[in-house]
């Protein structure tokens, strides 16, 4: 196994704005006082992402700004019963799956109560502070602060029982149901709301660490996001245990040794990950989704942006079953099914790149030749009822897996990673849409039965994906593409039904790359470390280490990857993914 220092807190250093960010309440308050002192009558708007701790703002920020009127916009929000009726079609009765919301935030408020708040603000002659999620619906603000919070931190607060859904008073509800409501409704609605606010905000308030806020000027934030699209960068990964999790990441990435295991690492899922921006001595943590919302064309490229809008369509994550257990046996929905049932416009095609493997490791992929679909479904239903274990050996291909194998998994193909594999999953982004067919009779980490979705899964299994078809189309479709003195390039996938193209480069010297007007995502899958450079010195050299995923924005254009001094004499390899242009 390669041993290197995996960076768990990668930062993007922003130049030119070292004095435009502040850490701690005291300098934040001093900055705001100076700004507000310019006028005797002023309205300060503090709009917030759902999950921001309003109590902390009420205790530590607002009293020291001495407003003559303090208004919480949540007093105008619809009550939880009215919200439930409004959202019932999107919430559904399912524990995991809802329907993506197209609501706008103003629908969640009583229009007359909003107007009453406006009237109070108009009549007040001193400093008015209007705060809370949706505060900008009341007033555009003489000064606008947006208080943001990354999704991973929201989930941690939910798990600790500190946070329910916005307007639901449900912090004791099943975590899966709270996550569902956030994923399908809240985050969609609030991303729509905050995008124009971030484009004009005077300040962004980072509330990720309770009691330790940070703030950056809106000008510096927007300049920092623009600078980020001109260079390679990484988002901040997060790691999570799971019932099937393994031990490889714990040791390789120097994670908490007392944790039972680590199953997941979201190494590049910008919809979920944080982005760390460094302004002088201050580090600002924001959702990396903010970069996509504000700089979609520069990041994604015109072609990808035209197809996907402000969504990052490529996901790299890790699945660790080394000394662990099988993943759940599963299938992903076909395109028409995900569109019609859940309102998502593209599906979760994916692949397993085997970063490492134990002897006798394997993956499950496709059905065996000659099986009867109804017989397999009957067996799965009997297993779901607890009558027996699913007879996987009778119905499903179990294929040996070794380091650097690549298994392609277009939607509709039954699959899962077996025990003893370290998978780099390269896939399309809508990661929540996994239909579990069988979970080996396990309970989840919460002690509850893990949801099985046979009612969905049986609608989308492609029964033509049998042994012969899988071996022809999905296993190690490695094709030599080109080679030079110190490198060779191979196409490794994905399947023609999938929109992602992947290429592997083996190298002992410099390799030239080009974004081709679309975003590139890469991982160093072999070797200690490499350096990414601009032939024209357009960005500073960027060092990547073994197993780190990094993004090269479309605007970068030409770049070069070389071994560092530490890696001289090693055979290195990267795997690169991008959205096909055809």
XYZ file of C-alpha atoms in Angstrom:
582
model
C 0.000 0.000 0.000
C 1.208 3.506 -0.814
C 1.730 5.681 2.281
C 1.418 9.428 1.960
C -0.205 12.360 3.714
C -3.762 12.680 2.471
C -4.935 16.276 3.016
C -8.275 16.240 4.846
C -8.541 20.053 4.922
C -7.493 21.322 1.481
C -7.661 25.096 1.134
C -7.784 27.497 -1.791
C -5.564 30.494 -1.031
C -7.214 33.669 -2.310
C -4.920 36.532 -3.268
C -5.558 40.260 -2.925
C -8.104 40.129 -0.075
C -6.070 39.344 3.047
C -7.854 42.013 5.100
C -11.398 41.325 3.920
C -12.199 38.488 6.312
C -12.661 38.385 10.081
C -12.616 35.618 12.705
C -14.648 35.756 15.929
C -17.563 37.876 17.088
C -15.545 40.882 18.261
C -13.923 41.830 14.907
C -17.116 40.886 13.048
C -19.182 43.240 15.217
C -16.611 46.030 14.905
C -16.700 45.739 11.111
C -20.498 45.813 10.988
C -20.708 48.756 13.400
C -18.359 50.743 11.198
C -20.433 49.932 8.137
C -23.763 50.756 9.802
C -22.521 53.987 11.413
C -22.668 55.717 8.025
C -26.444 56.228 8.304
C -28.828 56.858 11.202
C -31.729 54.885 9.703
C -30.634 51.576 8.240
C -31.953 48.095 7.659
C -29.605 45.160 8.207
C -30.733 41.898 6.614
C -29.257 38.643 7.946
C -30.664 35.971 5.680
C -29.782 32.391 6.590
C -29.561 28.881 5.218
C -31.853 26.510 7.158
C -29.934 25.018 10.075
C -28.043 28.191 10.985
C -28.290 28.622 14.769
C -30.444 31.723 15.193
C -30.048 31.545 18.975
C -26.315 32.153 18.591
C -26.984 35.255 16.479
C -29.555 36.478 19.008
C -27.112 36.055 21.895
C -23.786 37.168 20.429
C -24.407 39.405 17.421
C -27.619 41.386 17.523
C -27.475 42.851 21.084
C -24.058 44.384 20.427
C -25.327 46.096 17.268
C -28.047 47.760 19.429
C -30.949 47.759 16.962
C -34.058 49.736 17.784
C -36.141 47.054 16.039
C -35.395 43.337 15.745
C -37.622 41.209 13.509
C -37.453 37.447 13.021
C -38.887 36.579 9.600
C -39.867 33.137 10.876
C -42.769 34.828 12.675
C -44.339 35.147 9.207
C -43.700 31.539 8.166
C -46.614 29.191 7.597
C -47.200 26.847 10.515
C -46.009 23.255 10.337
C -49.452 21.907 9.393
C -49.810 24.333 6.484
C -46.267 23.558 5.364
C -46.975 19.838 5.493
C -50.044 20.243 3.278
C -48.059 22.409 0.862
C -45.262 19.839 0.635
C -47.154 16.549 0.946
C -46.736 15.600 -2.723
C -42.978 16.147 -2.474
C -42.563 14.492 0.916
C -44.440 11.246 0.033
C -44.908 8.482 2.605
C -41.623 6.792 1.698
C -38.898 6.818 4.346
C -36.106 7.646 1.860
C -37.463 9.011 -1.434
C -39.436 12.179 -2.126
C -40.015 14.268 -5.241
C -37.706 17.177 -6.047
C -39.337 20.473 -5.161
C -39.882 23.329 -7.595
C -41.245 25.600 -4.834
C -39.988 29.114 -4.233
C -39.365 30.375 -0.731
C -42.095 33.020 -0.742
C -44.683 30.183 -0.890
C -43.633 29.172 2.635
C -44.714 32.485 4.176
C -47.966 34.281 4.923
C -47.942 37.253 2.526
C -49.907 39.489 4.889
C -47.522 38.807 7.765
C -44.584 39.603 5.468
C -46.247 42.896 4.597
C -46.736 43.641 8.309
C -43.004 43.141 8.891
C -42.261 45.495 5.984
C -44.485 48.151 7.498
C -42.731 47.886 10.864
C -39.360 48.271 9.152
C -40.542 51.312 7.203
C -41.789 53.063 10.329
C -38.709 52.439 12.457
C -36.278 55.379 12.497
C -33.168 53.670 13.853
C -31.391 50.429 13.030
C -33.733 47.629 11.981
C -32.396 44.067 11.883
C -34.462 41.504 9.995
C -33.073 38.009 10.285
C -33.730 34.348 9.624
C -34.181 32.117 6.578
C -36.002 34.271 4.034
C -35.274 37.645 5.664
C -34.538 39.225 2.277
C -38.162 38.582 1.289
C -39.105 41.407 3.658
C -36.530 44.018 2.634
C -33.583 44.179 0.223
C -31.437 45.662 2.997
C -29.091 48.615 3.247
C -26.562 46.019 4.380
C -27.046 42.326 3.507
C -25.362 39.452 5.319
C -25.891 35.883 4.193
C -25.279 33.333 6.968
C -24.385 30.021 5.325
C -23.973 26.439 6.495
C -22.592 23.381 4.630
C -24.861 20.385 4.185
C -22.516 18.004 5.963
C -22.641 20.164 9.107
C -26.438 20.281 8.824
C -26.504 16.477 8.778
C -24.213 16.245 11.820
C -26.525 18.555 13.776
C -29.493 16.450 12.713
C -27.776 13.259 13.853
C -26.960 14.769 17.237
C -30.629 15.616 17.694
C -29.939 19.364 17.645
C -31.784 20.093 14.439
C -35.053 19.217 12.783
C -36.300 20.332 9.402
C -37.093 23.975 8.815
C -40.552 24.738 10.172
C -41.277 21.114 11.067
C -40.371 20.777 14.781
C -39.275 17.195 14.096
C -35.794 16.838 15.567
C -36.822 13.462 17.048
C -38.039 12.074 13.723
C -36.188 9.282 11.909
C -32.931 10.673 10.461
C -33.678 9.277 7.000
C -36.967 11.175 6.866
C -35.336 14.421 8.005
C -32.593 14.018 5.409
C -35.209 13.283 2.745
C -37.081 16.497 3.487
C -33.850 18.498 3.389
C -32.583 16.868 0.174
C -35.784 16.963 -1.853
C -37.219 20.263 -0.624
C -35.260 22.568 1.674
C -31.898 22.552 -0.058
C -33.513 23.001 -3.479
C -35.655 25.915 -2.341
C -32.920 27.666 -0.392
C -30.299 27.267 -3.123
C -32.697 29.072 -5.458
C -33.210 31.771 -2.850
C -29.581 32.318 -1.894
C -28.053 32.458 -5.392
C -29.107 36.051 -6.178
C -28.365 37.052 -2.574
C -24.770 35.807 -2.776
C -24.359 37.792 -5.989
C -25.017 41.043 -4.118
C -24.382 40.290 -0.429
C -22.166 42.722 1.483
C -20.903 39.916 3.711
C -21.021 36.146 4.054
C -21.119 34.790 7.608
C -19.596 31.330 8.069
C -21.479 29.677 10.938
C -20.051 26.164 10.534
C -18.224 26.083 13.876
C -20.537 26.932 16.798
C -19.122 29.812 18.809
C -16.363 30.479 16.277
C -17.851 32.460 13.393
C -15.956 33.896 10.446
C -17.029 36.551 7.990
C -15.821 37.662 4.565
C -16.851 40.609 2.467
C -19.112 39.836 -0.453
C -16.597 41.354 -2.842
C -13.805 39.117 -1.532
C -16.044 36.045 -1.599
C -17.052 36.575 -5.221
C -13.462 37.310 -6.243
C -12.333 34.188 -4.386
C -14.840 32.007 -6.203
C -13.740 33.480 -9.503
C -10.093 32.799 -8.667
C -10.978 29.202 -7.777
C -12.206 28.561 -11.329
C -8.756 29.432 -12.726
C -6.797 26.652 -10.999
C -7.003 23.011 -9.885
C -8.516 22.622 -6.430
C -9.975 20.116 -4.000
C -13.122 20.236 -1.917
C -13.041 19.168 1.733
C -13.807 15.444 2.019
C -15.928 13.901 4.715
C -15.900 10.375 6.085
C -18.714 8.316 7.504
C -19.017 4.889 9.139
C -21.459 2.311 7.843
C -22.668 -1.147 8.695
C -20.528 -2.600 5.899
C -17.524 -0.275 6.350
C -13.870 -1.246 6.337
C -10.491 -0.264 7.760
C -8.455 0.890 4.727
C -9.308 4.596 4.894
C -8.842 4.713 8.652
C -5.177 3.777 8.281
C -4.430 5.319 4.887
C -5.971 8.720 5.674
C -5.083 8.884 9.385
C -8.687 8.952 10.617
C -10.011 8.456 14.136
C -8.631 5.071 15.212
C -11.456 4.601 17.728
C -14.161 4.668 15.027
C -15.581 1.199 14.311
C -14.972 1.615 10.576
C -15.261 4.050 7.705
C -17.569 3.098 4.867
C -17.880 6.272 2.831
C -15.705 9.148 1.805
C -17.287 11.856 -0.311
C -14.031 13.036 -1.848
C -15.646 15.073 -4.622
C -19.388 15.576 -4.320
C -19.670 19.364 -4.515
C -23.374 19.336 -3.703
C -22.447 17.940 -0.269
C -18.800 18.887 0.373
C -17.409 22.110 1.792
C -14.991 24.468 0.069
C -12.289 26.040 2.246
C -11.154 29.508 1.132
C -8.145 31.139 2.803
C -8.170 34.950 3.100
C -4.962 35.904 4.904
C -5.234 34.518 8.435
C -8.916 33.621 8.124
C -10.323 30.406 6.696
C -13.880 30.564 5.405
C -15.844 27.327 5.025
C -18.739 27.466 2.592
C -20.773 24.856 0.749
C -18.853 24.086 -2.445
C -22.291 24.291 -4.052
C -21.866 28.090 -3.770
C -19.083 27.915 -6.361
C -21.361 26.054 -8.768
C -24.259 28.452 -8.193
C -22.154 31.580 -8.780
C -19.559 30.396 -11.321
C -21.230 27.599 -13.301
C -19.880 28.461 -16.761
C -16.272 29.030 -15.741
C -16.273 25.870 -13.620
C -18.253 23.500 -15.828
C -17.705 24.979 -19.280
C -20.411 26.197 -21.641
C -21.233 22.774 -23.017
C -21.663 21.096 -19.630
C -23.469 24.099 -18.180
C -25.902 24.091 -21.099
C -26.718 20.449 -20.420
C -26.834 20.351 -16.614
C -27.343 23.937 -15.485
C -25.775 24.892 -12.156
C -25.216 21.267 -11.118
C -21.913 19.421 -10.867
C -22.594 16.186 -12.755
C -19.522 14.085 -11.829
C -19.052 12.383 -8.475
C -15.921 10.702 -7.064
C -16.340 8.910 -3.743
C -14.782 6.007 -1.847
C -16.455 2.803 -0.663
C -14.316 0.892 1.826
C -15.098 -2.775 2.525
C -11.512 -3.824 3.324
C -11.952 -6.081 6.382
C -15.606 -5.101 6.085
C -18.791 -6.500 4.566
C -20.665 -6.513 1.279
C -22.533 -3.378 0.271
C -26.267 -3.746 -0.122
C -27.303 -5.510 -3.336
C -28.837 -2.699 -5.382
C -29.876 -1.151 -8.684
C -30.186 2.431 -9.920
C -33.231 3.773 -11.801
C -33.465 4.127 -15.546
C -33.629 7.699 -16.845
C -37.361 7.737 -17.518
C -38.090 6.257 -14.085
C -36.070 8.842 -12.162
C -37.671 11.613 -14.216
C -41.228 10.407 -13.780
C -41.064 9.279 -10.151
C -38.690 11.777 -8.535
C -38.379 14.783 -10.838
C -34.627 14.279 -11.431
C -33.545 14.865 -15.021
C -30.648 12.389 -15.182
C -29.895 9.136 -13.428
C -27.124 7.574 -11.382
C -24.950 5.745 -13.858
C -21.716 4.748 -12.156
C -18.600 2.593 -12.095
C -16.292 0.922 -9.598
C -12.579 1.628 -10.003
C -10.728 -0.745 -7.680
C -8.158 1.321 -5.814
C -7.068 -1.629 -3.703
C -8.285 -5.155 -2.959
C -7.719 -8.059 -0.631
C -7.079 -11.533 -2.062
C -10.330 -13.155 -3.174
C -12.115 -9.761 -3.341
C -15.090 -9.608 -5.677
C -17.960 -7.517 -6.975
C -21.511 -8.559 -7.783
C -22.532 -7.406 -11.255
C -25.454 -8.432 -13.455
C -27.594 -11.567 -13.429
C -26.470 -15.042 -14.381
C -27.202 -16.487 -17.809
C -30.541 -18.226 -18.153
C -32.194 -17.221 -14.898
C -35.924 -16.507 -14.771
C -36.555 -12.902 -13.662
C -39.696 -13.778 -11.720
C -37.848 -16.507 -9.825
C -35.217 -13.989 -8.721
C -37.870 -11.432 -7.729
C -39.792 -14.077 -5.776
C -36.575 -14.975 -3.946
C -35.886 -11.300 -3.147
C -39.430 -10.777 -1.849
C -39.152 -13.873 0.346
C -35.869 -12.518 1.717
C -37.459 -9.104 2.354
C -40.210 -10.813 4.360
C -37.561 -12.522 6.486
C -38.450 -16.016 5.293
C -34.974 -16.844 3.933
C -31.684 -15.378 2.769
C -31.524 -14.262 -0.853
C -29.801 -16.937 -2.963
C -27.267 -14.616 -4.586
C -25.093 -17.511 -5.786
C -28.003 -18.780 -7.893
C -28.949 -15.504 -9.533
C -26.053 -12.998 -9.537
C -22.571 -12.930 -11.075
C -19.776 -12.788 -8.514
C -16.662 -11.491 -10.304
C -13.096 -11.434 -8.955
C -11.758 -7.910 -8.359
C -8.138 -6.812 -8.185
C -6.345 -3.480 -7.929
C -6.894 -1.165 -10.940
C -9.839 -3.136 -12.346
C -12.687 -0.984 -13.626
C -16.288 -2.245 -13.542
C -18.887 -0.198 -15.421
C -22.409 0.013 -13.983
C -24.973 1.689 -16.234
C -28.351 2.267 -14.571
C -30.552 -0.815 -14.470
C -27.632 -3.182 -13.738
C -27.881 -5.072 -10.426
C -24.649 -4.758 -8.504
C -22.713 -4.217 -5.296
C -19.154 -4.216 -4.087
C -18.185 -7.281 -2.112
C -16.131 -7.430 1.054
C -12.413 -6.781 0.678
C -12.498 -3.966 -1.889
C -11.483 -0.324 -1.802
C -13.625 1.279 -4.483
C -13.204 4.655 -6.098
C -16.735 5.177 -7.353
C -16.888 7.346 -10.463
C -20.428 8.222 -11.294
C -23.124 10.714 -12.128
C -24.117 12.835 -9.157
C -27.701 11.948 -8.049
C -26.311 9.584 -5.431
C -29.408 9.213 -3.244
C -31.277 7.166 -5.860
C -30.136 3.685 -4.871
C -32.793 0.980 -4.719
C -31.675 -1.668 -2.243
C -32.848 -5.134 -3.290
C -31.267 -7.136 -0.466
C -29.117 -6.132 2.493
C -27.883 -9.489 3.701
C -30.331 -9.410 6.634
C -28.568 -6.565 8.451
C -29.738 -3.759 10.679
C -28.401 -0.243 10.154
C -26.019 1.629 12.462
C -29.143 3.014 14.162
C -30.385 -0.496 14.970
C -33.301 -0.188 12.546
C -33.868 -2.398 9.486
C -32.227 -0.779 6.475
C -34.879 0.195 3.900
C -35.261 -2.149 0.936
C -36.935 -0.760 -2.177
C -38.051 -3.773 -4.167
C -41.181 -1.950 -5.307
C -38.921 0.491 -7.185
C -36.064 -1.872 -7.986
C -38.130 -4.500 -9.770
C -39.404 -1.795 -12.146
C -35.925 -0.881 -13.428
C -33.780 -4.044 -13.515
C -32.462 -4.634 -17.025
C -32.667 -8.415 -17.358
C -30.517 -8.426 -20.493
C -27.496 -7.604 -18.345
C -26.580 -11.262 -17.901
C -23.161 -12.909 -17.571
C -22.283 -12.841 -21.255
C -23.387 -9.213 -21.721
C -21.611 -8.050 -18.562
C -18.313 -9.676 -19.511
C -18.459 -8.171 -23.015
C -19.497 -4.677 -21.986
C -18.766 -3.881 -18.353
C -15.574 -5.538 -17.139
C -12.174 -3.921 -17.822
C -13.010 -2.340 -21.152
C -9.437 -1.068 -21.362
C -8.395 0.412 -24.728
C -4.950 1.909 -25.473
C -5.365 5.459 -26.805
C -1.932 7.072 -27.095
C 1.558 6.993 -25.645
C 4.697 9.080 -25.393
C 8.197 8.718 -24.045
C 7.153 8.801 -20.374
C 3.430 8.029 -20.468
C 0.604 6.020 -21.934
C -3.123 6.740 -22.060
C -5.945 4.203 -21.801
C -9.673 4.503 -22.130
C -11.322 2.624 -19.262
C -15.011 3.519 -19.783
C -17.678 4.352 -19.109
C -20.399 2.435 -20.945
C -21.921 4.046 -24.044
C -25.185 4.635 -22.128
C -23.295 6.767 -19.600
C -22.367 10.412 -20.211
C -19.009 10.248 -18.401
C -15.767 9.386 -20.195
C -12.792 8.073 -18.196
C -9.118 7.876 -19.136
C -6.191 6.455 -17.213
C -2.675 7.799 -17.676
C 0.350 5.811 -16.528
C 3.432 8.030 -16.342
C 6.971 8.465 -15.098
C 7.391 11.956 -16.612
C 5.233 14.938 -17.588
C 1.824 14.354 -19.215
C -0.052 17.121 -21.049
C -3.811 17.452 -20.499
C -6.505 19.850 -21.644
C -9.931 20.418 -20.170
C -11.421 20.502 -23.659
C -13.873 23.230 -22.566
C -15.411 20.971 -19.893
C -14.642 20.355 -16.225
C -12.184 17.515 -15.477
C -12.148 15.447 -12.267
C -9.069 13.335 -11.493
C -7.667 11.075 -8.801
C -4.063 9.981 -8.298
C -4.647 6.229 -8.173
C -0.983 5.158 -8.122
C 2.161 6.825 -6.755
C 2.998 9.013 -3.772
C 2.337 12.440 -5.252
C 2.253 14.473 -8.443
C 2.253 18.147 -9.338
C -0.253 19.867 -11.615
C 1.179 22.878 -13.443
C 0.193 25.461 -16.022
C 2.484 25.597 -19.084
C 1.859 29.354 -19.144
C 2.217 29.781 -15.323
C -1.448 30.804 -15.161
C -1.733 29.164 -11.714
C 0.690 28.115 -8.995
C 1.886 24.485 -9.001
C -0.671 22.271 -7.280
C 0.511 19.127 -5.476
C -1.789 16.108 -5.221
C -1.145 13.020 -3.152
C -2.130 9.412 -3.461
C -5.918 8.858 -3.574
C -6.748 12.582 -3.574
C -9.471 13.713 -5.967
C -9.091 17.121 -7.568
C -11.105 19.301 -9.918
C -9.708 21.139 -12.923
C -12.217 23.811 -13.974
C -13.085 24.173 -17.645
C -11.533 27.647 -17.732
C -8.067 26.235 -16.939
C -7.601 24.785 -20.436
C -4.126 23.297 -20.785
C -2.370 21.737 -17.780
C 0.448 19.300 -17.135
C 0.824 16.539 -14.519
C 4.300 15.341 -13.488
C 5.881 13.255 -10.748
C 7.301 15.289 -7.879
C 10.814 14.736 -6.573
C 9.330 12.412 -3.957
C 7.821 10.237 -6.702
C 10.831 10.056 -9.013
C 11.353 6.494 -10.203
C 7.770 5.480 -9.430
C 5.121 4.482 -11.912
C 2.247 6.917 -11.333
C -1.318 6.827 -12.598
C -4.286 9.178 -12.695
C -7.873 8.422 -13.616
C -9.652 11.352 -15.297
C -13.365 11.852 -15.892
C -15.276 14.395 -17.944
C -18.658 14.795 -19.631
C -18.611 13.485 -23.170
C -19.147 16.036 -25.913
C -20.980 13.819 -28.368
